[in-house]
Short mmCIF file of C-alpha atoms in Angstrom, two decimals:
data_model
loop_
_atom_site.label_atom_id
_atom_site.label_comp_id
_atom_site.label_asym_id
_atom_site.label_seq_id
_atom_site.Cartn_x
_atom_site.Cartn_y
_atom_site.Cartn_z
CA MET A 96 0.00 0.00 0.00
CA SER A 97 2.70 2.45 0.96
CA ARG A 98 4.61 1.65 -2.24
CA TYR A 99 1.55 2.54 -4.29
CA VAL A 100 1.14 5.80 -2.46
CA TRP A 101 4.82 6.60 -3.04
CA ALA A 102 4.52 5.90 -6.76
CA ALA A 103 1.43 8.04 -7.06
CA ALA A 104 3.22 10.86 -5.29
CA VAL A 105 6.13 10.57 -7.73
CA VAL A 106 3.72 10.81 -10.64
CA VAL A 107 2.04 13.88 -9.17
CA PHE A 108 5.41 15.51 -8.54
CA ALA A 109 6.65 14.66 -12.04
CA LEU A 110 3.54 16.08 -13.68
CA ALA A 111 3.95 19.29 -11.76
CA ALA A 112 7.64 19.65 -12.53
CA ALA A 113 7.90 18.32 -16.09
CA PRO A 114 8.90 20.85 -18.74
CA VAL A 115 6.21 21.01 -21.36
CA GLY A 116 8.49 22.15 -24.16
CA ALA A 117 6.10 24.92 -25.09
CA PRO A 118 5.49 28.45 -23.85
CA VAL A 119 4.01 28.41 -20.39
CA SER A 120 1.50 31.19 -20.81
CA ALA A 121 -1.48 29.01 -21.71
CA ASP A 122 -3.33 30.08 -18.61
CA GLN A 123 -3.20 33.56 -17.22
CA GLY A 124 -2.94 33.75 -13.49
CA GLN A 125 -4.70 30.57 -12.56
CA GLN A 126 -1.81 29.66 -10.30
CA ALA A 127 0.28 32.21 -8.43
CA PRO A 128 -0.57 35.90 -8.55
CA GLY A 129 0.68 37.53 -11.75
CA ALA A 130 3.58 39.46 -10.31
CA ALA A 131 5.02 36.39 -8.61
CA ARG A 132 5.22 34.28 -11.76
CA PRO A 133 8.33 34.35 -13.88
CA VAL A 134 8.25 35.83 -17.37
CA PRO A 135 7.39 32.96 -19.71
CA ARG A 136 9.92 32.04 -22.36
CA MET A 137 10.13 30.26 -25.67
CA PRO A 138 12.18 27.04 -25.77
CA ASP A 139 15.25 29.02 -26.86
CA GLY A 140 14.97 31.39 -23.88
CA THR A 141 13.45 34.32 -25.75
CA PRO A 142 10.83 36.12 -23.62
CA ASP A 143 7.27 35.24 -24.55
CA VAL A 144 5.07 38.34 -24.68
CA SER A 145 1.95 36.34 -25.52
CA GLY A 146 -1.16 37.21 -23.58
CA VAL A 147 -4.17 39.47 -23.43
CA TRP A 148 -3.11 42.91 -22.23
CA ASP A 149 -5.21 45.84 -21.02
CA LYS A 150 -4.13 49.09 -22.66
CA PRO A 151 -4.78 52.34 -20.81
CA ALA A 152 -6.20 55.24 -22.80
CA ARG A 153 -3.68 57.69 -24.19
CA PRO A 154 -5.57 60.04 -26.52
CA ASN A 155 -2.54 62.34 -26.78
CA LEU A 156 0.48 60.25 -27.66
CA ALA A 157 2.76 63.14 -26.81
CA ASP A 158 1.18 63.69 -23.42
CA GLY A 159 3.71 65.13 -21.02
CA LEU A 160 6.30 65.99 -23.65
CA GLY A 161 5.63 69.69 -24.04
CA PRO A 162 5.85 71.37 -27.44
CA LEU A 163 6.86 68.96 -30.16
CA PRO A 164 9.88 69.81 -32.35
CA PHE A 165 7.93 70.70 -35.48
CA THR A 166 9.31 71.50 -38.86
CA ALA A 167 7.46 74.33 -40.56
CA ALA A 168 5.49 71.85 -42.64
CA GLY A 169 4.84 69.78 -39.54
CA ARG A 170 3.42 72.66 -37.59
CA ALA A 171 1.19 73.63 -40.49
CA LYS A 172 -0.10 70.08 -40.88
CA PHE A 173 -0.80 69.83 -37.16
CA GLU A 174 -2.72 73.10 -37.14
CA GLU A 175 -4.63 72.19 -40.29
CA ARG A 176 -5.93 68.99 -38.74
CA VAL A 177 -8.96 70.80 -37.30
CA LYS A 178 -10.16 71.39 -40.84
CA VAL A 179 -10.23 67.74 -41.92
CA VAL A 180 -12.34 64.81 -40.85
CA ASP A 181 -10.57 62.29 -38.68
CA PRO A 182 -9.87 59.48 -41.17
CA VAL A 183 -11.20 56.83 -38.80
CA ALA A 184 -14.65 58.32 -39.38
CA TYR A 185 -14.39 56.73 -42.81
CA CYS A 186 -13.35 53.47 -41.19
CA TYR A 187 -9.85 53.78 -42.56
CA LEU A 188 -7.55 51.57 -40.52
CA PRO A 189 -6.30 53.73 -37.66
CA GLY A 190 -2.61 53.32 -38.31
CA SER A 191 0.15 52.53 -35.86
CA PRO A 192 0.78 53.57 -33.08
CA ARG A 193 -2.75 54.88 -32.72
CA LEU A 194 -3.97 51.32 -32.14
CA MET A 195 -1.88 51.23 -28.98
CA THR A 196 -3.40 54.43 -27.62
CA HIS A 197 -6.99 53.24 -27.31
CA ALA A 198 -8.11 51.78 -23.98
CA GLY A 199 -9.01 48.13 -23.90
CA ALA A 200 -7.71 44.68 -24.50
CA PHE A 201 -5.21 43.66 -27.12
CA GLU A 202 -3.73 40.25 -27.62
CA ILE A 203 -0.25 39.08 -28.56
CA ALA A 204 0.46 35.57 -29.87
CA GLN A 205 4.07 34.61 -30.35
CA ARG A 206 5.91 31.75 -31.98
CA PRO A 207 9.53 31.43 -33.01
CA GLY A 208 9.83 33.68 -36.05
CA LYS A 209 6.49 35.50 -35.72
CA VAL A 210 4.60 37.79 -33.39
CA ILE A 211 0.96 38.61 -34.06
CA MET A 212 -0.88 41.45 -32.35
CA MET A 213 -4.65 41.74 -32.40
CA PHE A 214 -6.72 44.77 -31.46
CA GLU A 215 -10.37 45.27 -30.71
CA TRP A 216 -10.62 48.58 -32.53
CA MET A 217 -11.85 47.79 -36.02
CA HIS A 218 -10.76 44.22 -35.45
CA ASN A 219 -7.21 45.02 -36.45
CA TRP A 220 -4.10 42.90 -36.54
CA ARG A 221 -0.39 43.28 -37.15
CA SER A 222 1.68 40.36 -38.32
CA ILE A 223 5.31 40.91 -37.35
CA PRO A 224 7.99 38.55 -38.65
CA THR A 225 10.94 38.06 -36.33
CA ASP A 226 12.81 35.66 -38.60
CA GLY A 227 14.87 38.22 -40.46
CA THR A 228 12.29 39.00 -43.15
CA PRO A 229 13.21 42.46 -44.47
CA HIS A 230 10.92 45.41 -45.10
CA LEU A 231 8.91 45.56 -48.30
CA GLY A 232 10.76 47.05 -51.22
CA GLU A 233 10.85 50.76 -51.94
CA ASP A 234 8.30 50.40 -54.71
CA ALA A 235 5.73 48.62 -52.55
CA ALA A 236 2.52 50.53 -51.96
CA GLN A 237 2.03 52.51 -48.82
CA THR A 238 -0.18 51.07 -46.14
CA LEU A 239 -2.20 52.48 -43.26
CA LEU A 240 -0.76 50.26 -40.56
CA GLY A 241 2.72 50.25 -42.04
CA ASP A 242 5.03 47.34 -42.73
CA PRO A 243 6.38 45.99 -39.42
CA ILE A 244 9.40 43.78 -38.89
CA GLY A 245 10.64 42.61 -35.51
CA ARG A 246 13.83 41.51 -33.82
CA TRP A 247 14.85 40.66 -30.27
CA GLU A 248 17.37 42.79 -28.44
CA GLY A 249 17.91 40.88 -25.22
CA GLU A 250 14.64 41.00 -23.34
CA THR A 251 13.02 43.52 -25.69
CA LEU A 252 11.03 42.98 -28.85
CA VAL A 253 11.89 45.82 -31.20
CA VAL A 254 9.34 46.44 -33.94
CA ASP A 255 10.44 48.63 -36.83
CA THR A 256 7.66 49.93 -39.09
CA THR A 257 7.82 51.87 -42.35
CA HIS A 258 5.73 52.31 -45.52
CA PHE A 259 3.06 54.52 -44.01
CA SER A 260 0.69 56.65 -46.03
CA ASP A 261 1.03 60.40 -45.96
CA ASP A 262 -2.31 61.61 -44.68
CA LEU A 263 -4.69 58.71 -44.19
CA THR A 264 -3.84 58.13 -40.55
CA TRP A 265 -3.13 60.15 -37.44
CA LEU A 266 -0.77 59.24 -34.62
CA ASP A 267 -3.52 59.50 -32.01
CA ASP A 268 -7.01 60.78 -31.24
CA VAL A 269 -6.04 64.41 -30.71
CA GLY A 270 -4.58 64.48 -34.20
CA ASN A 271 -0.84 64.43 -33.80
CA GLN A 272 0.43 64.09 -37.35
CA HIS A 273 2.90 62.09 -39.37
CA SER A 274 3.90 61.86 -43.01
CA ASP A 275 4.86 59.00 -45.29
CA ALA A 276 8.40 59.45 -44.03
CA LEU A 277 7.38 58.06 -40.64
CA HIS A 278 9.79 55.51 -39.25
CA LEU A 279 8.19 54.01 -36.16
CA VAL A 280 10.25 52.12 -33.59
CA GLU A 281 8.42 50.35 -30.79
CA ARG A 282 9.94 48.43 -27.91
CA PHE A 283 7.95 45.81 -26.02
CA THR A 284 9.49 44.49 -22.81
CA ARG A 285 7.74 42.09 -20.48
CA VAL A 286 9.18 43.54 -17.29
CA ALA A 287 7.08 41.22 -15.13
CA TYR A 288 4.69 38.37 -15.80
CA ASP A 289 1.78 40.79 -15.69
CA ARG A 290 3.36 44.01 -17.01
CA LEU A 291 4.38 45.01 -20.48
CA GLN A 292 6.49 48.10 -20.95
CA TYR A 293 5.75 49.86 -24.23
CA GLU A 294 8.04 52.48 -25.66
CA VAL A 295 7.50 54.19 -29.00
CA THR A 296 9.79 56.51 -30.94
CA ILE A 297 8.39 58.77 -33.64
CA GLU A 298 10.95 59.60 -36.28
CA ASP A 299 9.56 61.66 -39.15
CA PRO A 300 11.90 64.25 -40.64
CA LYS A 301 9.12 65.87 -42.69
CA ILE A 302 7.10 66.70 -39.59
CA TYR A 303 9.56 66.74 -36.67
CA THR A 304 13.08 68.10 -36.55
CA LYS A 305 14.14 65.25 -34.31
CA PRO A 306 12.65 61.96 -33.04
CA TRP A 307 10.65 61.89 -29.84
CA THR A 308 9.92 58.99 -27.51
CA VAL A 309 7.19 58.15 -25.03
CA ARG A 310 6.77 55.17 -22.77
CA TRP A 311 4.01 53.64 -20.66
CA THR A 312 3.15 50.39 -18.93
CA ILE A 313 0.41 48.00 -19.98
CA PRO A 314 -0.89 45.50 -17.43
CA LEU A 315 -2.03 41.98 -18.18
CA ALA A 316 -5.81 41.76 -18.57
CA ARG A 317 -7.94 39.79 -16.10
CA PRO A 318 -7.63 36.04 -16.64
CA GLY A 319 -10.13 34.77 -19.19
CA THR A 320 -10.46 38.11 -20.99
CA GLU A 321 -11.32 37.68 -24.64
CA LEU A 322 -11.15 40.42 -27.21
CA GLY A 323 -14.53 41.90 -28.04
CA GLU A 324 -15.62 42.30 -31.62
CA ASP A 325 -15.71 45.70 -33.22
CA THR A 326 -16.86 46.33 -36.74
CA CYS A 327 -16.56 49.85 -38.01
CA VAL A 328 -19.67 51.25 -39.63
CA ALA A 329 -18.80 54.38 -41.54
CA THR A 330 -21.67 56.78 -41.74
CA VAL A 331 -19.86 59.35 -43.80
CA TYR A 332 -18.12 58.82 -47.07
CA GLY A 333 -16.67 62.16 -47.81
CA PRO A 334 -18.14 65.59 -47.48
CA GLY A 335 -21.50 65.88 -49.13
CA LYS A 336 -21.86 62.14 -49.66
CA PRO A 337 -24.93 60.37 -48.31
CA PRO A 338 -24.55 57.81 -45.54
CA ILE A 339 -24.63 54.13 -46.44
CA PRO A 340 -28.10 52.60 -46.43
CA ASP A 341 -29.14 50.01 -43.90
CA VAL A 342 -28.98 46.40 -45.06
CA LYS A 343 -32.51 45.07 -45.25
CA PRO A 344 -32.64 41.48 -43.95
CA GLY A 345 -35.63 40.50 -46.00
CA PRO A 346 -39.14 39.47 -44.99
CA ARG A 347 -39.67 37.65 -41.74
CA MET B 275 0.90 -7.85 -6.74
CA ARG B 276 -1.40 -5.27 -8.28
CA HIS B 277 0.07 -2.51 -6.18
CA ARG B 278 3.57 -3.42 -7.25
CA PHE B 279 2.62 -3.28 -10.94
CA LEU B 280 0.90 0.07 -10.50
CA GLY B 281 3.85 1.37 -8.58
CA THR B 282 6.26 0.34 -11.29
CA LEU B 283 4.05 1.73 -14.01
CA ALA B 284 3.59 5.01 -12.18
CA ALA B 285 7.31 5.32 -11.64
CA ALA B 286 7.98 4.61 -15.29
CA VAL B 287 5.50 7.25 -16.36
CA ALA B 288 7.02 9.72 -13.91
CA ILE B 289 10.52 9.09 -15.17
CA ALA B 290 9.39 9.44 -18.78
CA LEU B 291 7.69 12.76 -18.06
CA VAL B 292 10.68 14.20 -16.26
CA CYS B 293 13.02 13.19 -19.04
CA TRP B 294 10.78 14.31 -21.97
CA PRO B 295 12.94 16.39 -24.29
CA ALA B 296 11.85 19.98 -24.91
CA ALA B 297 11.53 19.86 -28.67
CA PRO B 298 11.43 23.03 -30.78
CA MET B 299 7.93 24.18 -31.56
CA ALA B 300 8.25 24.05 -35.31
CA GLU B 301 9.04 21.10 -37.51
CA GLN B 302 8.90 17.75 -35.83
CA GLN B 303 8.29 14.50 -37.64
CA GLY B 304 5.28 12.51 -36.62
CA GLY B 305 1.99 11.04 -37.67
CA ALA B 306 1.15 7.51 -38.60
CA GLN B 307 -0.48 8.13 -41.99
CA PRO B 308 1.14 6.69 -45.08
CA VAL B 309 3.00 9.40 -46.94
CA ALA B 310 3.48 9.51 -50.69
CA PRO B 311 7.13 9.64 -51.75
CA GLY B 312 8.31 13.25 -51.76
CA ASP B 313 5.46 14.57 -49.62
CA ALA B 314 6.60 16.76 -46.77
CA PRO B 315 5.56 15.16 -43.48
CA ILE B 316 3.04 16.87 -41.22
CA PRO B 317 4.87 19.07 -38.74
CA ARG B 318 3.69 18.67 -35.18
CA THR B 319 3.82 20.70 -32.00
CA PRO B 320 5.42 19.19 -28.88
CA ASP B 321 2.05 17.90 -27.70
CA GLY B 322 1.76 15.79 -30.84
CA LYS B 323 -0.88 17.84 -32.59
CA PRO B 324 -0.51 18.74 -36.27
CA ASP B 325 0.83 22.26 -36.58
CA LEU B 326 -1.49 24.33 -38.74
CA SER B 327 0.76 27.39 -38.59
CA GLY B 328 1.69 29.03 -41.84
CA LEU B 329 0.45 31.19 -44.67
CA TRP B 330 -2.10 29.31 -46.75
CA ALA B 331 -3.00 30.24 -50.32
CA LYS B 332 -6.66 29.46 -50.07
CA ASN B 333 -8.94 29.49 -53.05
CA ILE B 334 -12.33 31.01 -53.63
CA GLN B 335 -15.57 29.15 -53.44
CA GLN B 336 -18.41 31.39 -54.44
CA ASP B 337 -21.39 29.11 -53.95
CA THR B 338 -20.56 26.84 -51.05
CA TYR B 339 -24.05 25.42 -50.73
CA GLY B 340 -24.25 24.54 -54.41
CA MET B 341 -20.78 23.03 -54.46
CA GLY B 342 -21.56 21.06 -51.35
CA LEU B 343 -24.68 19.61 -52.93
CA LEU B 344 -22.68 18.74 -56.02
CA ALA B 345 -20.02 17.02 -53.99
CA ALA B 346 -22.66 15.03 -52.13
CA GLY B 347 -24.42 14.03 -55.34
CA LEU B 348 -27.50 16.05 -54.41
CA ARG B 349 -29.37 18.60 -56.47
CA ALA B 350 -32.06 20.57 -54.68
CA ARG B 351 -31.38 23.18 -52.06
CA GLU B 352 -33.60 22.48 -49.10
CA PHE B 353 -34.92 25.52 -47.31
CA THR B 354 -37.50 26.17 -44.69
CA PRO B 355 -40.29 28.43 -46.01
CA PHE B 356 -38.68 31.42 -44.33
CA GLY B 357 -35.26 30.37 -45.54
CA LEU B 358 -36.46 30.32 -49.13
CA THR B 359 -37.81 33.87 -48.97
CA LEU B 360 -34.59 35.05 -47.32
CA TYR B 361 -32.52 33.39 -50.04
CA GLU B 362 -34.59 34.81 -52.87
CA ALA B 363 -34.59 38.29 -51.31
CA ARG B 364 -30.81 38.49 -51.40
CA VAL B 365 -30.76 39.56 -55.05
CA HIS B 366 -32.43 42.78 -53.97
CA GLN B 367 -29.87 43.50 -51.30
CA VAL B 368 -26.43 44.99 -51.46
CA ASP B 369 -23.78 42.48 -50.50
CA PRO B 370 -23.04 43.41 -46.88
CA ASP B 371 -19.38 43.06 -47.65
CA ALA B 372 -19.72 46.18 -49.80
CA PHE B 373 -20.12 48.21 -46.63
CA CYS B 374 -16.87 46.85 -45.29
CA TRP B 375 -18.55 45.12 -42.40
CA LEU B 376 -16.92 42.04 -40.90
CA PRO B 377 -17.67 39.33 -43.48
CA GLY B 378 -18.71 36.60 -41.07
CA VAL B 379 -17.82 32.93 -40.83
CA PRO B 380 -17.36 30.89 -42.97
CA ARG B 381 -17.25 33.60 -45.63
CA LEU B 382 -13.77 34.54 -44.41
CA ASP B 383 -12.71 31.03 -45.38
CA ASN B 384 -14.39 31.17 -48.79
CA ASP B 385 -12.79 34.20 -50.40
CA PRO B 386 -9.51 33.94 -52.24
CA TYR B 387 -7.15 36.04 -50.15
CA PRO B 388 -4.55 34.17 -48.07
CA LEU B 389 -4.91 33.40 -44.41
CA GLU B 390 -2.17 33.08 -41.82
CA ILE B 391 -2.44 30.66 -38.91
CA LEU B 392 -0.42 30.84 -35.71
CA GLN B 393 -1.01 27.91 -33.40
CA ARG B 394 -0.34 28.06 -29.67
CA PRO B 395 -1.03 25.40 -27.04
CA ASP B 396 -4.32 26.97 -25.94
CA ARG B 397 -5.53 28.79 -29.05
CA VAL B 398 -5.32 28.94 -32.80
CA ILE B 399 -5.11 32.41 -34.31
CA ILE B 400 -6.23 32.98 -37.89
CA LEU B 401 -5.39 36.22 -39.67
CA TYR B 402 -7.39 36.86 -42.83
CA GLU B 403 -6.11 39.20 -45.50
CA PHE B 404 -9.69 39.54 -46.78
CA ASN B 405 -11.09 42.69 -45.22
CA HIS B 406 -8.29 42.61 -42.64
CA ASN B 407 -9.80 40.25 -40.09
CA PHE B 408 -8.75 37.84 -37.40
CA ARG B 409 -10.29 35.07 -35.35
CA VAL B 410 -9.18 33.52 -32.09
CA ILE B 411 -10.16 29.85 -31.74
CA HIS B 412 -9.87 28.74 -28.14
CA THR B 413 -8.57 25.19 -27.80
CA ASP B 414 -8.14 25.14 -24.03
CA GLY B 415 -11.40 23.35 -23.42
CA ARG B 416 -13.43 26.42 -22.49
CA PRO B 417 -17.12 26.32 -23.46
CA HIS B 418 -19.00 29.05 -25.28
CA PRO B 419 -19.98 31.80 -22.83
CA PRO B 420 -23.65 31.50 -21.86
CA ASP B 421 -24.57 35.11 -22.64
CA LEU B 422 -23.06 35.66 -26.06
CA GLU B 423 -23.94 38.91 -27.72
CA PRO B 424 -24.58 38.34 -31.44
CA SER B 425 -21.55 39.25 -33.47
CA PHE B 426 -20.36 39.13 -37.05
CA LEU B 427 -17.75 36.45 -36.48
CA GLY B 428 -19.31 34.52 -33.63
CA HIS B 429 -17.40 32.78 -30.84
CA SER B 430 -15.06 29.95 -31.83
CA ILE B 431 -13.89 27.00 -29.78
CA GLY B 432 -11.86 24.13 -31.15
CA ARG B 433 -10.93 20.58 -30.23
CA TRP B 434 -8.82 17.94 -31.92
CA GLU B 435 -10.37 14.80 -33.34
CA GLY B 436 -7.31 12.85 -34.30
CA ASP B 437 -5.46 15.06 -36.73
CA THR B 438 -8.42 17.34 -37.48
CA LEU B 439 -9.11 20.58 -35.70
CA VAL B 440 -12.87 20.78 -35.30
CA VAL B 441 -14.08 24.31 -34.68
CA ASP B 442 -17.53 25.10 -33.31
CA VAL B 443 -18.82 28.60 -33.91
CA VAL B 444 -22.03 30.10 -32.51
CA GLY B 445 -23.30 33.52 -31.52
CA PHE B 446 -23.78 35.05 -34.95
CA ASN B 447 -25.86 38.01 -35.95
CA ASP B 448 -27.81 37.84 -39.21
CA LYS B 449 -25.98 40.58 -41.08
CA THR B 450 -23.63 38.49 -43.19
CA TRP B 451 -23.66 36.17 -46.14
CA LEU B 452 -22.01 32.76 -46.17
CA ASP B 453 -20.23 33.38 -49.46
CA ASP B 454 -20.16 35.52 -52.60
CA HIS B 455 -23.17 33.75 -54.04
CA GLY B 456 -25.26 35.17 -51.24
CA ASN B 457 -26.09 31.99 -49.40
CA VAL B 458 -27.90 33.18 -46.30
CA HIS B 459 -28.20 32.31 -42.64
CA SER B 460 -29.98 33.35 -39.46
CA ASP B 461 -28.63 34.29 -36.07
CA ARG B 462 -29.28 30.73 -34.92
CA MET B 463 -26.62 29.36 -37.21
CA ARG B 464 -23.99 27.01 -35.92
CA VAL B 465 -20.90 26.46 -38.05
CA ILE B 466 -18.61 23.46 -37.69
CA GLU B 467 -15.31 23.84 -39.51
CA ARG B 468 -12.79 21.08 -39.99
CA PHE B 469 -9.13 21.87 -40.62
CA THR B 470 -6.88 18.92 -41.45
CA ARG B 471 -3.22 19.35 -42.27
CA LEU B 472 -2.19 16.88 -44.95
CA PRO B 473 1.27 15.74 -45.95
CA GLY B 474 2.83 17.82 -48.67
CA ASN B 475 2.18 21.15 -46.97
CA ARG B 476 -1.52 21.23 -47.68
CA LEU B 477 -4.48 22.17 -45.52
CA GLN B 478 -7.86 20.57 -46.07
CA PHE B 479 -10.89 22.64 -45.13
CA GLN B 480 -14.56 21.77 -44.92
CA PHE B 481 -17.52 23.14 -42.99
CA THR B 482 -21.06 22.21 -42.00
CA ILE B 483 -23.95 24.62 -41.54
CA GLU B 484 -26.66 23.89 -38.99
CA ASP B 485 -29.40 26.49 -39.19
CA PRO B 486 -32.89 25.11 -38.69
CA VAL B 487 -34.38 28.59 -39.22
CA VAL B 488 -33.16 28.68 -42.83
CA TYR B 489 -32.23 25.15 -43.90
CA ALA B 490 -34.42 22.09 -43.60
CA LYS B 491 -31.37 20.09 -42.59
CA PRO B 492 -27.65 20.64 -42.07
CA TRP B 493 -25.44 20.70 -45.12
CA THR B 494 -21.74 20.33 -45.67
CA SER B 495 -19.49 22.14 -48.09
CA ALA B 496 -17.21 20.38 -50.50
CA ALA B 497 -13.77 19.71 -49.04
CA ARG B 498 -11.06 21.97 -50.39
CA VAL B 499 -7.32 21.69 -50.16
CA TRP B 500 -5.17 24.79 -49.82
CA PRO B 501 -1.44 24.75 -50.48
CA LEU B 502 1.08 26.40 -48.21
CA ALA B 503 1.95 29.73 -49.81
CA ASP B 504 5.31 30.30 -51.44
CA PRO B 505 7.81 31.41 -48.79
CA SER B 506 8.11 34.78 -50.52
CA TRP B 507 4.46 35.56 -49.84
CA ARG B 508 3.44 37.83 -47.01
CA ILE B 509 -0.03 38.57 -45.75
CA MET B 510 -0.82 42.08 -46.94
CA GLU B 511 -2.95 44.91 -45.74
CA TYR B 512 -6.49 45.31 -47.00
CA SER B 513 -8.18 48.49 -45.87
CA CYS B 514 -11.66 48.04 -47.21
CA THR B 515 -12.92 51.60 -47.06
CA ALA B 516 -9.68 53.22 -48.13
CA TYR B 517 -9.61 51.22 -51.35
CA ASN B 518 -13.31 51.08 -52.03
CA ASN B 519 -14.25 53.64 -54.62
CA VAL B 520 -17.81 52.41 -54.75
CA LEU B 521 -18.37 53.43 -51.16
CA SER B 522 -16.71 56.76 -51.56
CA ALA B 523 -18.88 57.52 -54.55
CA ALA B 524 -21.96 56.12 -52.80
CA GLY B 525 -23.95 54.94 -55.71
CA GLY B 526 -21.43 54.05 -58.35
CA GLY B 527 -19.10 55.78 -60.66
CA THR B 528 -15.38 56.14 -60.80
CA THR B 529 -14.85 59.14 -58.59
CA PRO B 530 -12.45 58.31 -55.80
CA GLY B 531 -13.15 59.56 -52.31
CA PRO B 532 -11.61 62.64 -50.80
CA HIS B 533 -8.74 60.55 -49.48
CA SER B 534 -7.72 57.63 -51.56
CA LEU B 535 -4.82 55.26 -51.43
CA GLY B 536 -5.86 53.85 -54.79
CA ARG B 537 -3.47 54.26 -57.62
CA PRO B 538 -4.99 54.74 -61.07
CA ASP B 539 -4.11 51.22 -62.10
CA VAL B 540 -6.12 49.66 -59.28
CA LEU B 541 -9.19 51.88 -59.30
CA GLU B 542 -12.34 50.16 -60.47
CA THR B 543 -15.75 51.20 -61.65
CA ALA B 544 -18.86 50.08 -59.85
CA GLY B 545 -19.98 48.01 -62.80
CA GLN B 546 -17.05 45.65 -63.14
CA ASP B 547 -17.12 43.67 -59.95
CA GLY B 548 -20.44 44.68 -58.50
CA PRO B 549 -20.46 46.51 -55.23
CA GLY B 550 -18.21 44.04 -53.52
CA GLY B 551 -15.05 46.08 -53.93
CA ARG B 552 -12.90 43.08 -53.26
CA GLU B 553 -10.19 43.89 -55.72
CA GLY B 554 -8.93 46.96 -53.96
CA GLY B 555 -5.90 45.42 -52.30
CA ALA B 556 -3.12 47.64 -53.58
CA GLY B 557 0.45 46.64 -53.09
CA GLY B 558 0.40 43.21 -54.66
CA ARG B 559 2.54 40.46 -53.31
CA GLN B 560 6.19 39.73 -52.92
CA GLY B 561 6.78 37.26 -55.70
CA GLY B 562 4.31 34.58 -56.68
CA THR B 563 0.81 35.06 -57.97
CA PRO B 564 -2.52 34.21 -56.33
CA GLN B 565 -3.65 30.70 -57.06
CA ASN B 566 -7.29 29.91 -57.64
#
């Protein structure tokens, strides 16, 4: 009898201690409190930033920075923004980093060679290769979210994004501006199991005389949080255009 | 005697678990199916499941109900009385996709743009180039939440049946079509999708629709096989409203909207493709061409 109990105890211990060979973050906080758990890692030791995170609102990306170092064209574009409709009113994709500035959940899923980020706002995603894939060529079309590529620098995921459009996206809700020369550098560091440090550098020589950087912390969302669905319904398609008609479901 | 056997067995299991090698997450040989000479084996994750990760060059299927009937050797579509009126009324409606709404499930799987899968131990993520969408399929055993609010893409949970990922999707609204043909559904629809990775870097896909409000009985689509995309392919951006000249001209014509990413060579008139506006994806692909 005692030998059976001993064997069962060994099995229980082994199950608890066995390495799974896969990232640990399958559950979020079902065991120890978030801060006490170690940062999960990929099999090769790279930090695993997978999880559902709860972004705080940051309507003004440059909050706290004081006057931005505008070029003349940059200042004019910033001041002219009050005369144009916010492009998201047309359901244009919001651009990066504006996606990071809206409050609410976002989800990261990571594998060796790839990091995917998913956002509630307009059901957006960014697919970021970390396997050495280079940027799109110079002749590739501009995009609203940009062309992101990633690499690991120690504990930090560095995402480098180019190929933005010139005026179809804003940096944030208050209308901070960028041009198609925007070179966005973001740094994601999982400083604790339940905290993601996010740092973004705006480099855009057409708008700003020098790059500027802001940083904030994003906590892990409550365990079990799933991203909500958001579909954008544009009610305006340009000045003077009528709104889209309602879709009639047919007779019931 | 019995205790000694159990003790030995338990110890053996314990030792095996402690010593299990941490294999890399990507390619790992496995599977017991016979493989044709030259076929790439099915890569597996450390837990032995087929790894569906990758960029898949899926093909279009415009009339999934019709093709499913054909594949099953059947002819007549079988509707409920309400379902028939809903189906016939669709020709008087604008394709909801023309408004750049979320296209719904399984329509996301039926249009020709590539999809990218990233598989983790507790979930399978699918990114869709079509209309820039994503789905999260939970494979951690959680049930559907009891108080689901109707949504365009529903709530997806998945489980493995052998080497097939079976996905159960409920919680739909009634604002989408199933495919380009306009096959319809109600908000009571339940979709069961089956993803099976085959040797030779192929993904087999098939789905079943259960919707007693519209269809007299469940029906199943034809099975399709999608090849893994060329390694030079990347999933591209598709900003529906930015590229959609039909919307910006609200009623047809060739006038682009006040802000337009469209280059002259990719602008389209309302008459060519109907109001769907699917062809607006500027930027093309890195190498390769779409396969149909």
